[in-house]
Structures are given as C-alpha cells and as structure tokens.
Amino acid sequence: MARRKYVVGNWKMNGLTAALGEAQAIFAAAGAHPAVDIALCPPFTLIGAMVAAAPGAVVGGQDCHAAASGAFTGSIAAPMLVDAGAALVIVGHSERREGFGESDADVRAKAEAALSAGLSVILCVGEPREVRESGDAVDYVLAQVAGSLPGAFDPARLAIAYEPIWAIGTGLVPTVADVAEMHGAIRAKLGEQAGAEAADAMRILYGGSVNGENAAELLGAGDVDGALVGGASLTAGKFVPIVEAAAGLG
Ligand code: PEP
C-alpha cells in the first residue's frame, strides 16, 4: 500500500501567542505540498488559538490522560483536546515515559482513551543509548510496541513514531540502515499484533534530530513514512525544508 508521508511538529513546552505567526507560515507553505500530511502539536494552551489562526490545519496535543475527566490536577483529557480543536495527540513520548514514569500500560491506556475520544494517535517508542550500545535496541523497542499498542484500533488513526532517545535534541542520528532495520521490525511486529493489512496501512515515523539537511535520507529509508520533529518544527524556516524533502519522496 502507498502510505502518504506524514510530517508532525512537536513544539514541546515552547510557544506563546506570538509564535502563532510561525504556525501560520508553516501551514501556508505546507499547502504547496498536498501529498504530505502535516500537523503541529503545540502546548495545550495554544491549540485553540492555532486552530483559529490556521483554519483547516491539523493541530494536536502532546499528551492526554487516560481518564475522560476527574480529579487529576494539571492533566488534560482526550475529550478536552477534541473540544479545543485538536485532531490528534502524541502519547508515550520518551520525555513523558522517562520524566513522568509512564509505563507501556499507561501509554496504551492513553492511546485507547484518545482513540475513543475520536483523536488520531502518534504512539512513540525508542531505546536509550545504553540499549542501542548493547545491541538490544530492536528487542527493547518491539517490547514497547507490544506493551503500548491499543487492543483494537483503526490503522488509519494510529501511527508509530520510532524515536531513539539518544537522538532526540542531540544532533545525533542513527544510520539509515539502523532506521530501516528498526522500522521493518516494527512493521513486522504490528503485523503479528494487528494483522498484515493493518500493519501495511500504518505509518511509522522517524524522530530524533531530523532537519532540512538529513530529512531526505532519513525519510527515504525503508518503512519510514514521515518524521516527528522537535526543535526544527518551531520555525517555518527549519520545518518547511523537511516537508519539502518528504514531498520529494512522495
Ligand atoms: C521529539 O522530541 O519528538 C524530537 C524528535 O525532537 P528533536 O527533533 O528536537 O530531536
């Protein structure tokens, strides 16, 4: 199956109202590449304003709670993201898994809550440096996939993002061969868990220090269907070249 390229920006804890102009510039430039799906995930506080500033743009959250409501001070529920105008949510980012102690079971519960609320999901997995160095990265990541994947889902609404932790925000990237090996192994695992047809339809994004210079090579690797981009998603000047690289591969 031909899978559409998907380039998603994760603004993390960056962005005030003044940054909406960058989002507008990103979505305007992305409009020239209709073969590529684009989304931005700003902080919760900017979701509604970004949707209003860029009508028709696909905007998402960076996390959600597994419960639909309740006494969870400081948390955001999936239906709240929908209410704010979000169409998707990232779950299981390593900065949540590591910084907030989220387990695979927690990530799975969040993904299921998001899907139930009508959101699409980007489910992140990825190994720490010592696991890569010990040669166990594939086994580690496949265990994360097995433990985090929702029980039942529409493959069109669930993407996996492979993000080696040691590559996030460091300028380091795996070799193209290592990326292709990991993405192929993830797709095979998805086939075991969800069936061959679902696995073939699902998009698997690469994330970790993607920029305008390395995007074409990384996105051209086997079984790579797009990118989850952190630092380089904050400005149109850095993000649009990644979208252009994805469009060139379409
Ligand atoms: C991320 O945090 O999802 C990410 C990929 O960050 P960066 O592109 O900055 O490495």
Tab-separated table of C-alpha atoms and ligand atoms in Angstrom:
chain	number	residue	atom	x	y	z
A	1	MET	CA	0.000	0.000	0.000
A	2	ALA	CA	1.178	3.530	-0.756
A	3	ARG	CA	1.234	5.390	2.525
A	4	ARG	CA	1.091	9.191	2.499
A	5	LYS	CA	4.095	10.906	4.042
A	6	TYR	CA	3.348	12.491	7.419
A	7	VAL	CA	5.447	15.249	8.998
A	8	VAL	CA	4.494	16.264	12.532
A	9	GLY	CA	5.981	19.029	14.646
A	10	ASN	CA	6.209	18.621	18.410
A	11	TRP	CA	6.671	22.051	19.947
A	12	LYS	CA	7.152	20.552	23.438
A	13	MET	CA	6.998	23.272	26.145
A	14	ASN	CA	7.712	26.058	23.662
A	15	GLY	CA	5.435	28.679	22.195
A	16	LEU	CA	3.493	31.726	23.318
A	17	THR	CA	0.762	33.502	21.366
A	18	ALA	CA	3.465	35.386	19.464
A	19	ALA	CA	4.529	32.076	17.875
A	20	LEU	CA	1.227	31.655	16.039
A	21	GLY	CA	2.674	33.533	13.070
A	22	GLU	CA	5.233	30.737	12.625
A	23	ALA	CA	2.445	28.170	12.660
A	24	GLN	CA	0.562	30.158	10.031
A	25	ALA	CA	3.700	30.335	7.881
A	26	ILE	CA	4.269	26.586	8.278
A	27	PHE	CA	0.723	25.657	7.301
A	28	ALA	CA	0.703	28.141	4.417
A	29	ALA	CA	3.940	26.733	2.976
A	30	ALA	CA	2.795	23.177	3.571
A	31	GLY	CA	-0.235	23.906	1.414
A	32	ALA	CA	2.099	23.761	-1.590
A	33	HIS	CA	2.713	20.076	-0.837
A	34	PRO	CA	-0.699	18.417	-0.797
A	35	ALA	CA	0.822	14.938	-0.996
A	36	VAL	CA	2.274	15.347	2.509
A	37	ASP	CA	0.152	15.312	5.661
A	38	ILE	CA	1.286	17.982	8.128
A	39	ALA	CA	0.409	18.505	11.770
A	40	LEU	CA	1.704	20.669	14.596
A	41	CYS	CA	1.437	19.767	18.272
A	42	PRO	CA	1.850	22.949	20.319
A	43	PRO	CA	1.425	23.244	24.093
A	44	PHE	CA	-2.191	22.748	25.230
A	45	THR	CA	-2.547	26.491	25.746
A	46	LEU	CA	-2.066	27.218	22.037
A	47	ILE	CA	-4.238	24.522	20.472
A	48	GLY	CA	-7.440	26.547	20.205
A	49	ALA	CA	-5.642	29.677	19.069
A	50	MET	CA	-3.651	27.767	16.462
A	51	VAL	CA	-6.770	26.168	15.015
A	52	ALA	CA	-8.374	29.617	14.843
A	53	ALA	CA	-5.285	31.183	13.278
A	54	ALA	CA	-4.895	28.465	10.636
A	55	PRO	CA	-8.365	27.213	9.700
A	56	GLY	CA	-8.270	23.695	8.316
A	57	ALA	CA	-4.836	22.979	9.773
A	58	VAL	CA	-4.287	19.746	11.663
A	59	VAL	CA	-3.308	20.516	15.259
A	60	GLY	CA	-2.659	18.082	18.085
A	61	GLY	CA	-1.795	17.684	21.737
A	62	GLN	CA	1.414	16.261	23.199
A	63	ASP	CA	-0.173	14.037	25.846
A	64	CYS	CA	-3.530	13.186	27.372
A	65	HIS	CA	-4.803	11.492	30.499
A	66	ALA	CA	-6.291	8.010	30.269
A	67	ALA	CA	-9.460	9.143	32.062
A	68	ALA	CA	-12.107	11.242	30.343
A	69	SER	CA	-12.489	13.546	33.366
A	70	GLY	CA	-11.894	13.598	37.088
A	71	ALA	CA	-9.682	14.705	39.954
A	72	PHE	CA	-6.364	14.805	38.114
A	73	THR	CA	-4.998	18.270	38.761
A	74	GLY	CA	-2.965	19.636	35.889
A	75	SER	CA	-3.890	16.894	33.430
A	76	ILE	CA	-5.736	17.164	30.136
A	77	ALA	CA	-8.284	14.579	28.977
A	78	ALA	CA	-8.639	13.457	25.370
A	79	PRO	CA	-12.178	14.906	25.023
A	80	MET	CA	-10.746	18.266	26.149
A	81	LEU	CA	-8.247	18.138	23.301
A	82	VAL	CA	-11.098	17.443	20.893
A	83	ASP	CA	-13.045	20.314	22.435
A	84	ALA	CA	-10.073	22.627	21.852
A	85	GLY	CA	-9.972	21.653	18.174
A	86	ALA	CA	-7.237	19.010	18.223
A	87	ALA	CA	-7.343	16.170	15.728
A	88	LEU	CA	-4.528	14.064	17.166
A	89	VAL	CA	-2.352	13.507	20.196
A	90	ILE	CA	1.166	12.235	20.810
A	91	VAL	CA	1.380	9.575	23.534
A	92	GLY	CA	4.364	7.794	25.030
A	93	HIS	CA	6.977	10.393	24.141
A	94	SER	CA	10.226	9.470	25.887
A	95	GLU	CA	10.129	12.779	27.767
A	96	ARG	CA	6.873	11.523	29.321
A	97	ARG	CA	7.995	7.923	29.755
A	98	GLU	CA	11.264	8.990	31.424
A	99	GLY	CA	10.301	12.282	33.072
A	100	PHE	CA	6.876	11.211	34.356
A	101	GLY	CA	7.415	7.473	34.807
A	102	GLU	CA	4.874	6.406	32.202
A	103	SER	CA	4.823	2.657	31.622
A	104	ASP	CA	3.784	0.813	28.479
A	105	ALA	CA	0.435	0.093	30.152
A	106	ASP	CA	-0.050	3.816	30.861
A	107	VAL	CA	0.742	4.655	27.240
A	108	ARG	CA	-1.665	2.024	25.979
A	109	ALA	CA	-4.430	3.383	28.223
A	110	LYS	CA	-3.800	6.902	26.934
A	111	ALA	CA	-3.831	5.746	23.321
A	112	GLU	CA	-7.107	3.904	23.878
A	113	ALA	CA	-8.647	6.952	25.560
A	114	ALA	CA	-7.557	9.170	22.699
A	115	LEU	CA	-8.961	6.853	20.044
A	116	SER	CA	-12.244	6.590	21.952
A	117	ALA	CA	-12.478	10.376	22.019
A	118	GLY	CA	-12.073	10.498	18.241
A	119	LEU	CA	-8.444	11.607	18.086
A	120	SER	CA	-5.744	10.121	15.920
A	121	VAL	CA	-2.682	8.963	17.829
A	122	ILE	CA	1.064	9.071	17.391
A	123	LEU	CA	2.483	6.449	19.736
A	124	CYS	CA	6.189	6.915	20.486
A	125	VAL	CA	8.741	4.221	21.196
A	126	GLY	CA	12.523	4.317	21.328
A	127	GLU	CA	15.550	2.985	23.130
A	128	PRO	CA	18.050	4.725	25.444
A	129	ARG	CA	21.687	4.952	24.421
A	130	GLU	CA	22.910	2.050	26.568
A	131	VAL	CA	20.376	-0.282	24.982
A	132	ARG	CA	21.488	0.748	21.486
A	133	GLU	CA	25.110	0.189	22.509
A	134	SER	CA	24.382	-3.233	23.977
A	135	GLY	CA	22.821	-4.372	20.691
A	136	ASP	CA	19.341	-4.903	22.181
A	137	ALA	CA	17.557	-1.947	20.595
A	138	VAL	CA	15.212	-3.921	18.353
A	139	ASP	CA	14.054	-6.257	21.134
A	140	TYR	CA	13.587	-3.295	23.501
A	141	VAL	CA	11.500	-1.300	21.048
A	142	LEU	CA	9.392	-4.270	19.966
A	143	ALA	CA	8.554	-4.929	23.624
A	144	GLN	CA	7.417	-1.300	23.896
A	145	VAL	CA	5.237	-1.731	20.806
A	146	ALA	CA	3.725	-4.926	22.186
A	147	GLY	CA	3.022	-3.327	25.554
A	148	SER	CA	1.742	0.041	24.326
A	149	LEU	CA	-0.392	-0.828	21.322
A	150	PRO	CA	-4.150	-0.499	21.890
A	151	GLY	CA	-6.169	-3.699	21.765
A	152	ALA	CA	-8.252	-2.669	18.778
A	153	PHE	CA	-7.826	0.323	16.522
A	154	ASP	CA	-8.335	1.772	13.073
A	155	PRO	CA	-4.892	1.639	11.431
A	156	ALA	CA	-5.593	4.921	9.649
A	157	ARG	CA	-5.769	6.635	13.057
A	158	LEU	CA	-2.697	5.208	14.732
A	159	ALA	CA	0.889	5.936	13.742
A	160	ILE	CA	4.038	4.765	15.496
A	161	ALA	CA	6.976	7.136	15.965
A	162	TYR	CA	10.357	5.484	16.426
A	163	GLU	CA	12.457	7.961	18.381
A	164	PRO	CA	15.788	6.729	19.741
A	165	ILE	CA	16.150	8.673	22.985
A	166	TRP	CA	19.825	9.379	22.376
A	167	ALA	CA	18.943	11.079	19.067
A	168	ILE	CA	16.335	13.478	20.485
A	169	GLY	CA	17.620	17.019	20.576
A	170	THR	CA	21.249	15.905	20.370
A	171	GLY	CA	22.105	16.254	16.688
A	172	LEU	CA	22.939	12.538	16.647
A	173	VAL	CA	21.048	10.276	14.247
A	174	PRO	CA	21.140	6.525	13.660
A	175	THR	CA	22.458	5.204	10.376
A	176	VAL	CA	19.906	4.841	7.619
A	177	ALA	CA	20.450	1.079	7.810
A	178	ASP	CA	19.642	1.070	11.544
A	179	VAL	CA	16.499	3.145	10.932
A	180	ALA	CA	15.364	0.814	8.153
A	181	GLU	CA	16.056	-2.257	10.296
A	182	MET	CA	14.048	-0.861	13.211
A	183	HIS	CA	11.117	0.301	11.085
A	184	GLY	CA	10.973	-3.047	9.297
A	185	ALA	CA	10.982	-4.863	12.632
A	186	ILE	CA	8.224	-2.585	13.976
A	187	ARG	CA	6.070	-3.225	10.910
A	188	ALA	CA	6.559	-6.971	11.287
A	189	LYS	CA	5.552	-6.714	14.960
A	190	LEU	CA	2.471	-4.688	14.030
A	191	GLY	CA	1.603	-7.462	11.585
A	192	GLU	CA	1.790	-10.037	14.386
A	193	GLN	CA	-0.343	-7.935	16.712
A	194	ALA	CA	-2.840	-6.292	14.386
A	195	GLY	CA	-2.704	-8.310	11.186
A	196	ALA	CA	-0.838	-7.817	7.933
A	197	GLU	CA	-3.401	-5.474	6.401
A	198	ALA	CA	-3.336	-3.089	9.369
A	199	ALA	CA	0.450	-3.181	9.536
A	200	ASP	CA	0.688	-2.320	5.858
A	201	ALA	CA	-1.643	0.654	6.283
A	202	MET	CA	0.012	2.102	9.388
A	203	ARG	CA	2.527	4.883	9.193
A	204	ILE	CA	5.797	4.614	11.075
A	205	LEU	CA	7.558	7.938	11.600
A	206	TYR	CA	11.182	8.504	12.495
A	207	GLY	CA	12.016	11.133	15.128
A	208	GLY	CA	15.285	12.398	16.557
A	209	SER	CA	17.288	15.399	15.282
A	210	VAL	CA	15.569	15.498	11.890
A	211	ASN	CA	16.454	18.667	9.985
A	212	GLY	CA	16.384	20.041	6.470
A	213	GLU	CA	19.770	18.504	5.677
A	214	ASN	CA	19.159	14.921	6.794
A	215	ALA	CA	15.407	14.610	6.156
A	216	ALA	CA	15.581	13.260	2.608
A	217	GLU	CA	17.979	10.486	3.596
A	218	LEU	CA	16.111	9.508	6.768
A	219	LEU	CA	12.665	9.706	5.195
A	220	GLY	CA	13.894	7.723	2.222
A	221	ALA	CA	14.847	4.737	4.411
A	222	GLY	CA	12.783	1.576	4.156
A	223	ASP	CA	9.456	1.612	6.022
A	224	VAL	CA	9.841	5.283	7.027
A	225	ASP	CA	6.585	7.135	6.368
A	226	GLY	CA	7.445	10.521	7.775
A	227	ALA	CA	9.009	12.357	10.673
A	228	LEU	CA	8.208	13.551	14.172
A	229	VAL	CA	10.205	16.746	14.544
A	230	GLY	CA	11.027	18.643	17.727
A	231	GLY	CA	13.480	21.518	17.565
A	232	ALA	CA	13.253	22.042	13.829
A	233	SER	CA	9.463	22.396	13.957
A	234	LEU	CA	9.469	25.713	15.807
A	235	THR	CA	10.048	27.898	12.758
A	236	ALA	CA	8.871	27.738	9.174
A	237	GLY	CA	12.450	28.282	8.044
A	238	LYS	CA	13.520	24.973	9.601
A	239	PHE	CA	10.335	22.930	9.272
A	240	VAL	CA	9.340	23.638	5.680
A	241	PRO	CA	12.538	22.129	4.187
A	242	ILE	CA	11.637	18.868	5.955
A	243	VAL	CA	8.174	18.977	4.399
A	244	GLU	CA	9.785	19.656	1.018
A	245	ALA	CA	12.083	16.673	1.479
A	246	ALA	CA	9.062	14.490	2.261
A	247	ALA	CA	7.245	15.831	-0.795
A	248	GLY	CA	10.231	14.985	-2.982
A	249	LEU	CA	9.940	11.372	-1.885
A	250	GLY	CA	6.222	11.184	-2.492
B	1	PEP	C1	10.997	14.898	19.632
B	1	PEP	O1	11.107	15.360	20.756
B	1	PEP	O2	9.992	14.261	19.312
B	1	PEP	C2	12.083	15.136	18.692
B	1	PEP	C3	12.177	14.334	17.672
B	1	PEP	O3	12.949	16.167	18.976
B	1	PEP	P1	14.158	16.698	18.065
B	1	PEP	O4	13.661	16.738	16.635
B	1	PEP	O5	14.468	18.034	18.596
B	1	PEP	O6	15.275	15.719	18.201
